[in-house]
CSV table of C-alpha atoms in Angstrom, one decimal:
chain,number,residue,atom,x,y,z
A,1,UNK,CA,-73.5,22.5,-20.3
A,2,UNK,CA,-76.9,22.8,-18.6
A,3,UNK,CA,-77.5,22.1,-15.0
A,4,UNK,CA,-79.5,19.0,-15.8
A,5,UNK,CA,-76.7,17.5,-18.0
A,6,UNK,CA,-74.1,18.4,-15.3
A,7,UNK,CA,-76.1,16.7,-12.6
A,8,UNK,CA,-76.6,13.6,-14.8
A,9,UNK,CA,-72.9,13.4,-15.7
A,10,UNK,CA,-71.9,13.7,-12.0
A,11,UNK,CA,-74.4,11.0,-11.0
A,12,UNK,CA,-73.1,8.5,-13.6
A,13,UNK,CA,-69.5,9.2,-12.6
A,14,UNK,CA,-70.4,8.6,-8.9
A,15,UNK,CA,-72.0,5.3,-9.8
A,16,UNK,CA,-68.9,4.2,-11.7
A,17,UNK,CA,-66.8,5.2,-8.7
A,18,UNK,CA,-68.9,2.9,-6.5
A,19,UNK,CA,-67.8,-0.1,-8.6
A,20,UNK,CA,-64.1,0.6,-8.1
A,21,UNK,CA,-63.7,-1.2,-4.7
A,22,UNK,CA,-65.4,-4.4,-5.9
A,23,UNK,CA,-63.3,-4.7,-9.0
A,24,UNK,CA,-60.1,-3.8,-7.3
A,25,UNK,CA,-60.5,-6.3,-4.4
A,26,UNK,CA,-60.3,-9.4,-6.6
A,27,UNK,CA,-56.5,-9.8,-6.5
A,28,UNK,CA,-56.4,-9.2,-2.8
A,29,UNK,CA,-59.0,-11.9,-2.2
A,30,UNK,CA,-57.0,-14.3,-4.3
A,31,UNK,CA,-53.8,-13.4,-2.3
A,32,UNK,CA,-55.6,-14.0,0.9
A,33,UNK,CA,-56.8,-17.4,-0.2
A,34,UNK,CA,-53.3,-18.3,-1.3
A,35,UNK,CA,-51.9,-17.4,2.2
A,36,UNK,CA,-50.0,-14.3,1.0
A,37,UNK,CA,-51.9,-12.0,3.4
A,38,UNK,CA,-50.8,-12.1,7.0
A,39,UNK,CA,-53.2,-12.4,10.0
A,40,UNK,CA,-52.7,-8.9,11.4
A,41,UNK,CA,-53.7,-7.3,8.0
A,42,UNK,CA,-57.2,-6.6,9.3
A,43,UNK,CA,-56.3,-4.2,12.1
A,44,UNK,CA,-53.7,-2.4,10.0
A,45,UNK,CA,-56.1,-2.1,7.1
A,46,UNK,CA,-58.8,-0.6,9.5
A,47,UNK,CA,-56.3,2.0,10.7
A,48,UNK,CA,-55.3,3.0,7.2
A,49,UNK,CA,-59.0,3.3,6.2
A,50,UNK,CA,-59.7,5.6,9.3
A,51,UNK,CA,-56.7,7.8,8.3
A,52,UNK,CA,-58.0,8.0,4.7
A,53,UNK,CA,-61.4,9.1,5.8
A,54,UNK,CA,-59.9,11.8,8.0
A,55,UNK,CA,-58.0,13.1,5.0
A,56,UNK,CA,-61.1,13.0,2.9
A,57,UNK,CA,-62.9,15.2,5.4
A,58,UNK,CA,-60.5,17.9,4.1
A,59,UNK,CA,-62.7,18.1,1.0
A,60,UNK,CA,-65.6,19.4,3.2
A,61,UNK,CA,-63.3,22.1,4.5
A,62,UNK,CA,-62.2,23.0,1.0
A,63,UNK,CA,-65.8,23.2,-0.1
A,64,UNK,CA,-66.8,25.5,2.7
A,65,UNK,CA,-63.7,27.7,2.3
A,66,UNK,CA,-63.9,28.2,-1.4
A,67,UNK,CA,-67.7,28.5,-1.6
A,68,UNK,CA,-67.6,31.1,1.1
A,69,UNK,CA,-65.1,33.1,-0.8
A,70,UNK,CA,-67.1,33.0,-4.0
A,71,UNK,CA,-70.1,35.1,-4.9
A,72,UNK,CA,-73.5,33.5,-4.2
A,73,UNK,CA,-74.3,33.1,-7.8
A,74,UNK,CA,-71.3,30.7,-8.2
A,75,UNK,CA,-71.8,28.6,-5.1
A,76,UNK,CA,-73.5,25.8,-7.1
A,77,UNK,CA,-70.4,25.5,-9.4
A,78,UNK,CA,-68.2,25.1,-6.3
A,79,UNK,CA,-70.3,22.1,-5.1
A,80,UNK,CA,-70.1,20.5,-8.6
A,81,UNK,CA,-66.3,20.9,-8.6
A,82,UNK,CA,-65.8,19.3,-5.2
A,83,UNK,CA,-67.9,16.3,-6.4
A,84,UNK,CA,-65.9,16.2,-9.5
A,85,UNK,CA,-62.7,16.1,-7.5
A,86,UNK,CA,-63.7,13.0,-5.7
A,87,UNK,CA,-65.5,11.1,-8.4
A,88,UNK,CA,-63.2,11.7,-11.4
A,89,UNK,CA,-60.0,11.6,-9.4
A,90,UNK,CA,-61.1,8.2,-7.8
A,91,UNK,CA,-61.6,6.6,-11.2
A,92,UNK,CA,-58.5,8.0,-12.8
A,93,UNK,CA,-56.3,7.3,-9.8
A,94,UNK,CA,-57.6,3.7,-9.6
A,95,UNK,CA,-57.2,3.0,-13.3
A,96,UNK,CA,-53.8,4.7,-14.0
A,97,UNK,CA,-52.5,7.0,-11.3
A,98,UNK,CA,-51.7,4.6,-8.4
A,99,UNK,CA,-49.7,2.3,-10.7
A,100,UNK,CA,-47.7,5.3,-12.1
A,101,UNK,CA,-47.1,6.5,-8.6
A,102,UNK,CA,-46.2,3.3,-6.7
A,103,UNK,CA,-45.9,0.4,-9.2
A,104,UNK,CA,-42.6,-1.3,-9.9
A,105,UNK,CA,-40.5,1.1,-11.8
A,106,UNK,CA,-39.2,-0.5,-15.0
A,107,UNK,CA,-39.0,2.9,-16.8
A,108,UNK,CA,-35.9,4.7,-17.8
A,109,UNK,CA,-34.4,7.0,-15.1
A,110,UNK,CA,-37.1,6.2,-12.6
A,111,UNK,CA,-39.8,8.3,-14.1
A,112,UNK,CA,-43.0,6.3,-13.4
A,113,UNK,CA,-44.3,3.0,-12.2
A,114,UNK,CA,-45.2,0.3,-14.8
A,115,UNK,CA,-47.2,-2.3,-12.8
A,116,UNK,CA,-50.6,-2.5,-11.1
A,117,UNK,CA,-52.9,-0.7,-13.4
A,118,UNK,CA,-56.6,-1.0,-12.4
A,119,UNK,CA,-55.2,-2.5,-9.2
A,120,UNK,CA,-55.2,-5.8,-11.0
A,121,UNK,CA,-52.6,-8.3,-12.2
A,122,UNK,CA,-50.2,-7.9,-9.3
A,123,UNK,CA,-50.8,-11.5,-8.2
A,124,UNK,CA,-48.7,-12.5,-11.3
A,125,UNK,CA,-45.7,-10.2,-10.4
A,126,UNK,CA,-42.7,-12.1,-9.0
A,127,UNK,CA,-40.9,-10.3,-6.1
A,128,UNK,CA,-37.4,-8.9,-6.6
A,129,UNK,CA,-34.5,-10.6,-4.9
A,130,UNK,CA,-34.4,-8.0,-2.1
A,131,UNK,CA,-38.1,-8.4,-1.4
A,132,UNK,CA,-37.9,-12.2,-1.6
A,133,UNK,CA,-35.3,-12.1,1.2
A,134,UNK,CA,-37.9,-10.3,3.3
A,135,UNK,CA,-40.4,-13.1,2.9
A,136,UNK,CA,-42.4,-11.5,0.1
A,137,UNK,CA,-43.9,-14.2,-2.2
A,138,UNK,CA,-45.6,-14.1,-5.5
A,139,UNK,CA,-49.2,-12.8,-5.0
A,140,UNK,CA,-48.1,-10.4,-2.3
A,141,UNK,CA,-49.0,-6.8,-3.4
A,142,UNK,CA,-45.6,-5.7,-2.3
A,143,UNK,CA,-44.1,-7.4,-5.3
A,144,UNK,CA,-45.9,-5.0,-7.6
A,145,UNK,CA,-45.9,-2.0,-5.2
A,146,UNK,CA,-42.6,-2.4,-3.3
A,147,UNK,CA,-42.6,1.1,-1.9
A,148,UNK,CA,-45.9,0.3,-0.1
A,149,UNK,CA,-44.4,-2.7,1.7
A,150,UNK,CA,-43.8,-1.0,5.0
A,151,UNK,CA,-47.3,-1.9,6.1
A,152,UNK,CA,-49.3,-5.1,5.5
A,153,UNK,CA,-52.6,-3.3,5.1
A,154,UNK,CA,-54.4,-4.3,1.9
A,155,UNK,CA,-53.4,-2.5,-1.2
A,156,UNK,CA,-57.0,-1.3,-1.7
A,157,UNK,CA,-56.8,0.5,1.7
A,158,UNK,CA,-53.4,2.0,0.7
A,159,UNK,CA,-55.0,3.1,-2.6
A,160,UNK,CA,-57.8,4.9,-0.8
A,161,UNK,CA,-55.3,6.7,1.5
A,162,UNK,CA,-53.1,7.8,-1.4
A,163,UNK,CA,-56.2,8.8,-3.5
A,164,UNK,CA,-57.3,11.1,-0.7
A,165,UNK,CA,-54.1,13.0,-1.1
A,166,UNK,CA,-54.4,13.1,-4.9
A,167,UNK,CA,-57.9,14.7,-4.4
A,168,UNK,CA,-56.4,17.2,-1.9
A,169,UNK,CA,-53.7,18.2,-4.4
A,170,UNK,CA,-56.4,18.6,-7.1
A,171,UNK,CA,-58.5,20.7,-4.7
A,172,UNK,CA,-55.7,23.2,-4.6
A,173,UNK,CA,-56.2,23.7,-8.3
A,174,UNK,CA,-59.9,23.9,-7.9
A,175,UNK,CA,-59.6,26.6,-5.2
A,176,UNK,CA,-57.3,28.9,-7.2
A,177,UNK,CA,-59.5,28.6,-10.4
A,178,UNK,CA,-62.5,29.8,-8.4
A,179,UNK,CA,-64.9,31.7,-10.7
A,180,UNK,CA,-62.3,31.6,-13.5
A,181,UNK,CA,-62.9,28.3,-15.4
A,182,UNK,CA,-65.7,26.6,-17.1
A,183,UNK,CA,-66.9,23.4,-15.5
A,184,UNK,CA,-66.2,21.3,-18.7
A,185,UNK,CA,-62.7,22.6,-18.9
A,186,UNK,CA,-62.1,21.8,-15.2
A,187,UNK,CA,-63.2,18.2,-15.8
A,188,UNK,CA,-60.6,17.8,-18.5
A,189,UNK,CA,-57.9,19.3,-16.2
A,190,UNK,CA,-59.0,17.0,-13.4
A,191,UNK,CA,-58.6,13.9,-15.6
A,192,UNK,CA,-55.1,14.8,-16.7
A,193,UNK,CA,-54.0,15.9,-13.2
A,194,UNK,CA,-55.3,12.8,-11.4
A,195,UNK,CA,-54.1,10.4,-14.1
A,196,UNK,CA,-50.6,11.8,-15.0
A,197,UNK,CA,-49.5,15.0,-13.3
A,198,UNK,CA,-49.9,14.1,-9.7
A,199,UNK,CA,-49.0,10.4,-10.0
A,200,UNK,CA,-45.8,11.0,-11.9
A,201,UNK,CA,-44.7,13.8,-9.6
A,202,UNK,CA,-45.4,11.9,-6.4
A,203,UNK,CA,-43.6,8.9,-7.8
A,204,UNK,CA,-40.4,10.9,-8.1
A,205,UNK,CA,-40.7,12.1,-4.5
A,206,UNK,CA,-42.0,9.1,-2.4
A,207,UNK,CA,-42.9,6.4,-4.9
A,208,UNK,CA,-39.4,5.1,-5.6
A,209,UNK,CA,-38.6,7.5,-8.4
A,210,UNK,CA,-35.5,9.2,-9.4
A,211,UNK,CA,-35.5,12.0,-6.8
A,212,UNK,CA,-36.0,9.5,-3.9
A,213,UNK,CA,-33.5,6.9,-5.2
A,214,UNK,CA,-30.9,9.2,-6.6
A,215,UNK,CA,-30.7,12.2,-4.2
A,216,UNK,CA,-32.5,10.6,-1.3
A,217,UNK,CA,-35.2,13.2,-1.2
A,218,UNK,CA,-37.6,13.0,1.7
A,219,UNK,CA,-41.0,14.6,1.7
A,220,UNK,CA,-42.5,16.0,5.0
A,221,UNK,CA,-46.3,15.6,5.3
A,222,UNK,CA,-46.8,15.9,1.6
A,223,UNK,CA,-45.3,19.4,1.4
A,224,UNK,CA,-43.8,18.6,-2.1
A,225,UNK,CA,-45.8,15.7,-3.5
A,226,UNK,CA,-49.2,17.1,-2.5
A,227,UNK,CA,-49.0,20.8,-1.9
A,228,UNK,CA,-46.2,21.9,-4.3
A,229,UNK,CA,-47.6,19.8,-7.2
A,230,UNK,CA,-51.0,21.2,-6.6
A,231,UNK,CA,-49.7,24.7,-6.3
A,232,UNK,CA,-47.6,24.4,-9.4
A,233,UNK,CA,-50.6,23.1,-11.4
A,234,UNK,CA,-52.8,25.9,-10.0
A,235,UNK,CA,-50.2,28.5,-11.0
A,236,UNK,CA,-50.0,27.2,-14.5
A,237,UNK,CA,-53.8,27.3,-14.7
A,238,UNK,CA,-53.9,30.9,-13.4
A,239,UNK,CA,-51.3,32.1,-15.9
A,240,UNK,CA,-53.6,30.8,-18.7
A,241,UNK,CA,-56.9,32.0,-17.2
A,242,UNK,CA,-55.9,35.4,-15.8
A,243,UNK,CA,-58.0,37.4,-13.3
A,244,UNK,CA,-61.7,36.9,-12.6
A,245,UNK,CA,-64.1,38.9,-14.8
A,246,UNK,CA,-64.8,42.2,-13.2
A,247,UNK,CA,-61.6,42.2,-11.0
A,248,UNK,CA,-60.2,45.3,-12.8
A,249,UNK,CA,-62.1,48.4,-13.9
A,250,UNK,CA,-61.7,50.2,-17.2
A,251,UNK,CA,-58.9,52.2,-15.6
A,252,UNK,CA,-57.0,49.1,-14.6
A,253,UNK,CA,-57.7,49.7,-10.9
A,254,UNK,CA,-58.4,46.4,-9.1
A,255,UNK,CA,-61.9,46.0,-7.5
A,256,UNK,CA,-62.7,44.0,-4.4
A,257,UNK,CA,-64.8,40.9,-4.9
A,258,UNK,CA,-65.9,39.9,-1.4
A,259,UNK,CA,-67.1,36.4,-0.7
A,260,UNK,CA,-70.7,35.9,0.2
A,261,UNK,CA,-70.4,33.9,3.5
A,262,UNK,CA,-67.6,34.5,6.0
A,263,UNK,CA,-69.1,31.8,8.4
A,264,UNK,CA,-68.4,29.2,5.7
A,265,UNK,CA,-64.9,30.6,5.3
A,266,UNK,CA,-64.4,30.3,9.0
A,267,UNK,CA,-65.7,26.7,9.1
A,268,UNK,CA,-63.6,25.7,6.1
A,269,UNK,CA,-60.5,27.2,7.5
């Protein structure tokens, strides 16, 4: 894929990502008009948004760290991958991932959520008996995303916060495949990871899935749902890709491949 085509594809993906908030907010606006959104939602939503932006700043750190450790000729590919992380993961997590991770689980054995795809349609979901006792009414997003009911921030803000962690988990894969994978192959991996792998795994841990409900698993600061899933996905990719080209000489002795910018590494760390 040429640089011009890659740039065009990233630009189109970014434009599509800009449309996500406008489309997703329709049900929340309807819920607000129907009185299903409480008055202190605004301040709680603002706090969740601030926290989400702080998490998203990690992407800048990842970019500097990984680009600094790469050779100068591959720095541009690193920039393209970090943009891919955000744009593709945003669309996939909005369309499919968030519902699989936090939607009402009507699946067998608590494997994945089944409601709230495209962040739409939850205004038609009736609350369970337990949620109804807590004052949750039809039209309240907590009916479709019961695990997210501890805060009354809007569901779009909660989506942004959780998407930020999905992008962080995917960035772990990006860092470990540094100078090892073609850009087109990474795009395919990013789609699968953000749509299925991370959402299903995180649902098991803190989305109301079988690990949380059956054995009472608790996740500390995303150590399992974010870091372990990302690391496992990265290990699987590395087992398939192998070492970087030029890492081993003809005699099998490993060669050093120093990064081109230690200041970037320091800033990213």
